[in-house]
Tab-separated table of C-alpha atoms in Angstrom:
chain	number	residue	atom	x	y	z
A	1422	MET	CA	-17.587	-1.789	7.758
A	1423	LYS	CA	-14.523	-3.864	8.622
A	1424	VAL	CA	-11.200	-2.304	7.670
A	1425	LEU	CA	-7.949	-4.272	7.547
A	1426	LEU	CA	-4.831	-2.077	7.530
A	1427	LEU	CA	-1.636	-3.951	6.688
A	1428	ASN	CA	1.496	-1.992	7.579
A	1429	GLY	CA	4.163	-3.235	5.196
A	1430	SER	CA	6.972	-0.957	6.330
A	1431	PRO	CA	9.884	-2.618	8.143
A	1432	ARG	CA	10.045	0.563	10.244
A	1433	LYS	CA	6.608	-0.179	11.733
A	1434	GLU	CA	5.515	2.769	13.908
A	1435	LYS	CA	8.331	4.957	12.581
A	1436	SER	CA	7.003	4.614	9.049
A	1437	CYS	CA	6.039	7.818	7.265
A	1438	THR	CA	3.643	5.824	5.109
A	1439	ILE	CA	1.581	4.497	8.001
A	1440	ARG	CA	1.082	8.104	9.059
A	1441	VAL	CA	-0.520	8.766	5.672
A	1442	ALA	CA	-2.614	5.581	5.781
A	1443	ARG	CA	-3.907	6.411	9.246
A	1444	LYS	CA	-5.035	9.818	8.006
A	1445	PHE	CA	-7.123	8.074	5.358
A	1446	VAL	CA	-8.503	5.740	8.031
A	1447	ASP	CA	-9.306	8.770	10.214
A	1448	GLY	CA	-11.515	9.975	7.379
A	1449	LEU	CA	-13.243	6.594	7.160
A	1450	LYS	CA	-13.906	6.668	10.896
A	1451	ALA	CA	-15.206	10.238	10.813
A	1452	ALA	CA	-17.792	9.492	8.139
A	1453	SER	CA	-18.820	5.888	8.876
A	1454	ASP	CA	-19.231	3.261	11.525
A	1455	CYS	CA	-16.168	1.101	10.965
A	1456	VAL	CA	-13.950	-1.283	12.880
A	1457	VAL	CA	-10.247	-1.092	12.054
A	1458	GLU	CA	-7.624	-3.774	12.612
A	1459	GLU	CA	-3.982	-2.892	11.977
A	1460	ILE	CA	-1.310	-5.546	11.471
A	1461	ASN	CA	2.440	-5.104	11.000
A	1462	LEU	CA	3.503	-7.576	8.329
A	1463	SER	CA	7.048	-7.524	9.724
A	1464	ASP	CA	5.657	-8.950	12.985
A	1465	CYS	CA	4.116	-11.881	11.117
A	1466	ASN	CA	5.718	-15.217	10.353
A	1467	ILE	CA	5.550	-15.354	6.549
A	1468	LYS	CA	7.520	-18.031	4.749
A	1469	PRO	CA	8.549	-17.551	1.106
A	1470	CYS	CA	6.457	-19.065	-1.663
A	1471	LEU	CA	8.009	-22.353	-2.805
A	1472	GLY	CA	6.898	-21.905	-6.391
A	1473	CYS	CA	5.484	-25.437	-6.375
A	1474	LEU	CA	2.115	-24.291	-7.788
A	1475	SER	CA	0.317	-26.882	-5.659
A	1476	CYS	CA	-2.348	-24.244	-4.975
A	1477	TRP	CA	-3.068	-24.215	-8.727
A	1478	GLY	CA	-3.185	-27.980	-9.068
A	1479	ARG	CA	-3.317	-30.604	-6.351
A	1480	THR	CA	-4.749	-28.467	-3.518
A	1481	GLU	CA	-7.029	-26.171	-5.564
A	1482	GLY	CA	-6.512	-22.825	-3.842
A	1483	THR	CA	-4.896	-23.988	-0.612
A	1484	CYS	CA	-1.216	-23.358	0.006
A	1485	ILE	CA	0.726	-26.394	1.233
A	1486	ILE	CA	2.571	-24.175	3.757
A	1487	LYS	CA	0.364	-24.132	6.829
A	1488	ASP	CA	2.753	-23.435	9.724
A	1489	ASP	CA	2.987	-19.664	9.361
A	1490	ASP	CA	0.644	-16.655	9.514
A	1491	ILE	CA	-0.605	-16.634	5.920
A	1492	PRO	CA	-3.767	-18.676	6.657
A	1493	MET	CA	-4.638	-16.149	9.383
A	1494	LEU	CA	-3.958	-13.201	7.069
A	1495	LYS	CA	-6.011	-14.708	4.240
A	1496	GLU	CA	-8.921	-15.224	6.617
A	1497	LYS	CA	-8.748	-11.580	7.706
A	1498	VAL	CA	-8.666	-10.457	4.067
A	1499	MET	CA	-11.771	-12.537	3.351
A	1500	GLU	CA	-13.567	-11.056	6.367
A	1501	ALA	CA	-12.701	-7.412	5.635
A	1502	ASP	CA	-14.755	-4.992	3.561
A	1503	VAL	CA	-11.808	-2.659	2.997
A	1504	ILE	CA	-8.196	-3.851	2.690
A	1505	ILE	CA	-5.458	-1.225	2.882
A	1506	GLU	CA	-1.830	-2.051	2.188
A	1507	SER	CA	0.519	0.655	3.450
A	1508	PHE	CA	4.173	0.629	2.412
A	1509	PRO	CA	6.916	2.934	1.145
A	1510	LEU	CA	8.312	2.550	-2.343
A	1511	TYR	CA	11.463	0.430	-2.123
A	1512	PHE	CA	13.714	0.591	-5.199
A	1513	PHE	CA	10.670	1.172	-7.466
A	1514	GLY	CA	8.699	-1.688	-5.933
A	1515	MET	CA	7.331	-3.059	-2.688
A	1516	PRO	CA	9.380	-3.854	0.450
A	1517	GLY	CA	10.490	-7.438	1.015
A	1518	GLU	CA	7.864	-8.138	3.676
A	1519	VAL	CA	5.085	-7.082	1.310
A	1520	LYS	CA	6.562	-9.112	-1.560
A	1521	LEU	CA	6.620	-12.243	0.597
A	1522	TYR	CA	2.984	-11.666	1.542
A	1523	THR	CA	1.985	-10.890	-2.060
A	1524	ASP	CA	3.688	-14.000	-3.441
A	1525	ARG	CA	1.775	-16.161	-0.970
A	1526	MET	CA	-1.522	-14.661	-2.154
A	1527	LEU	CA	-0.967	-16.584	-5.405
A	1528	SER	CA	-3.348	-19.243	-4.110
A	1529	MET	CA	-6.181	-16.706	-4.402
A	1530	MET	CA	-5.657	-16.509	-8.176
A	1531	ASN	CA	-7.239	-18.841	-10.697
A	1532	THR	CA	-5.019	-21.521	-12.167
A	1533	TYR	CA	-3.337	-20.248	-15.333
A	1534	GLU	CA	-4.181	-22.605	-18.179
A	1535	GLY	CA	-3.237	-20.419	-21.118
A	1536	GLN	CA	-6.338	-18.244	-21.000
A	1537	SER	CA	-6.090	-14.684	-22.328
A	1538	PRO	CA	-6.566	-11.898	-19.796
A	1539	GLU	CA	-9.859	-10.021	-19.958
A	1540	VAL	CA	-9.740	-6.255	-20.123
A	1541	GLY	CA	-10.236	-4.698	-16.695
A	1542	THR	CA	-9.670	-7.913	-14.744
A	1543	SER	CA	-6.706	-9.546	-13.071
A	1544	PHE	CA	-4.417	-11.359	-15.476
A	1545	HIS	CA	-6.076	-14.742	-15.086
A	1546	GLY	CA	-8.842	-14.117	-12.597
A	1547	ILE	CA	-9.398	-14.303	-8.857
A	1548	ARG	CA	-10.489	-17.570	-7.268
A	1549	ASP	CA	-13.710	-17.464	-5.208
A	1550	ILE	CA	-14.673	-14.225	-6.919
A	1551	ASP	CA	-18.073	-14.250	-5.191
A	1552	LYS	CA	-16.383	-13.987	-1.803
A	1553	MET	CA	-14.240	-11.093	-3.032
A	1554	GLN	CA	-17.125	-9.124	-4.524
A	1555	GLY	CA	-17.844	-5.852	-2.773
A	1556	LYS	CA	-14.421	-5.531	-1.189
A	1557	SER	CA	-12.333	-2.415	-1.786
A	1558	PHE	CA	-8.551	-2.537	-2.012
A	1559	PHE	CA	-6.299	0.452	-1.364
A	1560	VAL	CA	-2.543	0.778	-1.717
A	1561	VAL	CA	-1.090	3.704	0.240
A	1562	SER	CA	2.524	4.410	-0.632
A	1563	THR	CA	5.012	7.207	-0.074
A	1564	CYS	CA	8.236	7.774	-1.950
A	1565	GLY	CA	11.257	10.010	-1.525
A	1566	TYR	CA	11.018	11.399	-5.046
A	1567	ALA	CA	9.718	14.792	-6.132
A	1568	GLN	CA	6.791	13.260	-8.032
A	1569	THR	CA	4.977	9.971	-8.585
A	1570	ASP	CA	5.236	9.912	-12.398
A	1571	LEU	CA	7.302	7.091	-13.948
A	1572	ILE	CA	8.825	5.752	-10.724
A	1573	TYR	CA	5.593	4.021	-9.696
A	1574	ASP	CA	5.076	2.396	-13.113
A	1575	PRO	CA	6.720	-0.956	-12.174
A	1576	LEU	CA	4.651	-1.310	-8.987
A	1577	LEU	CA	1.381	-0.240	-10.607
A	1578	GLY	CA	2.044	-2.596	-13.515
A	1579	GLN	CA	2.330	-5.521	-11.113
A	1580	LEU	CA	-0.826	-4.485	-9.251
A	1581	ASP	CA	-2.695	-4.141	-12.553
A	1582	CYS	CA	-1.806	-7.753	-13.391
A	1583	ILE	CA	-2.807	-9.019	-9.953
A	1584	CYS	CA	-5.979	-7.001	-9.363
A	1585	GLY	CA	-6.911	-5.715	-12.780
A	1586	PRO	CA	-6.646	-2.050	-13.801
A	1587	GLY	CA	-9.162	0.079	-11.966
A	1588	ASN	CA	-9.918	-2.593	-9.357
A	1589	TYR	CA	-7.817	-0.953	-6.657
A	1590	TYR	CA	-7.126	2.572	-5.453
A	1591	PRO	CA	-3.463	3.704	-5.554
A	1592	LEU	CA	-3.077	6.526	-3.011
A	1593	LEU	CA	0.422	7.793	-3.727
A	1594	CYS	CA	2.295	10.421	-1.740
A	1595	PRO	CA	5.494	11.976	-3.156
A	1596	GLN	CA	8.209	13.750	-1.138
A	1597	GLY	CA	7.691	11.436	1.811
A	1598	LYS	CA	11.064	12.420	3.284
A	1599	CYS	CA	9.462	15.689	4.328
A	1600	MET	CA	7.602	13.787	7.041
A	1601	SER	CA	10.960	12.818	8.576
A	1602	ILE	CA	11.933	16.430	9.191
A	1603	PRO	CA	10.689	17.568	12.644
A	1604	GLU	CA	10.570	21.227	11.613
A	1605	LEU	CA	8.036	20.348	8.899
A	1606	TYR	CA	5.684	18.326	11.098
A	1607	ASP	CA	2.957	20.967	11.343
A	1608	ARG	CA	3.198	21.833	7.645
A	1609	MET	CA	2.840	18.171	6.721
A	1610	GLU	CA	-0.114	17.727	9.081
A	1611	VAL	CA	-1.944	20.375	7.052
A	1612	TYR	CA	-0.874	18.697	3.799
A	1613	LEU	CA	-2.104	15.285	4.987
A	1614	GLU	CA	-5.606	16.582	5.660
A	1615	LYS	CA	-6.469	15.795	2.056
A	1616	TYR	CA	-6.044	12.089	2.868
A	1617	VAL	CA	-8.566	12.507	5.689
A	1618	GLU	CA	-10.964	14.108	3.223
A	1619	ALA	CA	-10.383	11.242	0.790
A	1620	GLY	CA	-11.321	8.767	3.530
A	1621	LYS	CA	-14.523	10.697	4.184
A	1622	GLU	CA	-15.316	10.764	0.470
A	1623	PHE	CA	-14.979	7.000	0.183
A	1624	ALA	CA	-17.040	6.374	3.322
A	1625	GLN	CA	-19.832	8.591	2.014
A	1626	THR	CA	-19.875	7.574	-1.657
A	1627	GLY	CA	-18.259	4.134	-1.803
A	1628	THR	CA	-15.651	5.297	-4.309
A	1629	LEU	CA	-12.967	7.898	-5.006
A	1630	THR	CA	-13.043	10.117	-8.056
A	1631	GLU	CA	-10.075	10.239	-10.402
A	1632	GLU	CA	-9.745	13.906	-9.481
A	1633	THR	CA	-9.303	12.985	-5.810
A	1634	ILE	CA	-6.758	10.270	-6.599
A	1635	MET	CA	-4.691	12.649	-8.731
A	1636	ASN	CA	-4.939	15.423	-6.121
A	1637	LEU	CA	-3.369	13.097	-3.551
A	1638	ARG	CA	-0.318	12.871	-5.810
A	1639	VAL	CA	0.286	16.622	-5.796
A	1640	PRO	CA	3.502	17.133	-3.787
A	1641	PRO	CA	3.681	19.444	-0.763
A	1642	PHE	CA	6.582	21.511	-2.162
A	1643	ASN	CA	7.694	22.695	-5.567
A	1644	GLU	CA	10.741	20.985	-7.080
A	1645	ARG	CA	13.197	23.736	-6.185
A	1646	ARG	CA	12.110	23.862	-2.542
A	1647	PHE	CA	12.142	20.081	-2.295
A	1648	LYS	CA	15.716	19.886	-3.602
A	1649	LEU	CA	16.800	22.304	-0.875
A	1650	LEU	CA	15.014	20.234	1.772
A	1651	LEU	CA	16.578	17.030	0.465
A	1652	GLY	CA	20.009	18.618	0.535
A	1653	GLN	CA	19.574	19.573	4.171
A	1654	PHE	CA	18.134	16.168	5.057
A	1655	TRP	CA	21.095	14.254	3.575
A	1656	LYS	CA	23.561	16.720	5.067
A	1657	ASN	CA	22.117	15.937	8.504
A	1658	GLU	CA	22.204	12.206	7.782
A	1659	ARG	CA	25.869	12.277	6.727
A	1660	SER	CA	26.901	14.239	9.802
A	1661	PHE	CA	24.895	12.038	12.188
A	1662	ASN	CA	27.910	10.043	13.431
A	1663	GLU	CA	30.477	12.826	13.227
């Protein structure tokens, strides 16, 4: 099994989210024979989509921008069995690096010619669907909020349009700021074990149950405790340069 892990955090190795994603990958490794390649999107040369729609017309699935890293990234996506995008929630959406990458994946979508979307599929279909069959797509994301309800709706809505509802696994982790607090490192290591177990479950069964996906969204602390931790975190941040 070939696993492609795309780190979409501008903070790269300092990212709390990549810590979560690597736990999931640890589970995959523990329960299967897999090869993992990790790429920092912020290290890649990704030019913005021009919005010319040439990939939907004249070039039939090929982007006219060829002097950046998107052709390489698309090739790696096509070669992988499991694609994992790891990024923190930025202002209720994806970070800029991930948005640039996502926009340039437009060439992998069928040309929109007024067709109505089919239930359970991407909004107007994925080009070369035969080559994409059998691949599994995961989105691992942390946020600084107490819960994942509501705040992830904009991001999940976009992913539903792109991939089709149910065609990807959203592994969401609330209270991500807790991983930035050194005193909580050991406590969070215990909490993150459930992502390891989720990786094992997928490696063994080829899927994740809805129960597992929802369990991953259970926060490490109750709301009252989390508010106290946030207060201390921001107090430390504000006094950093004093």
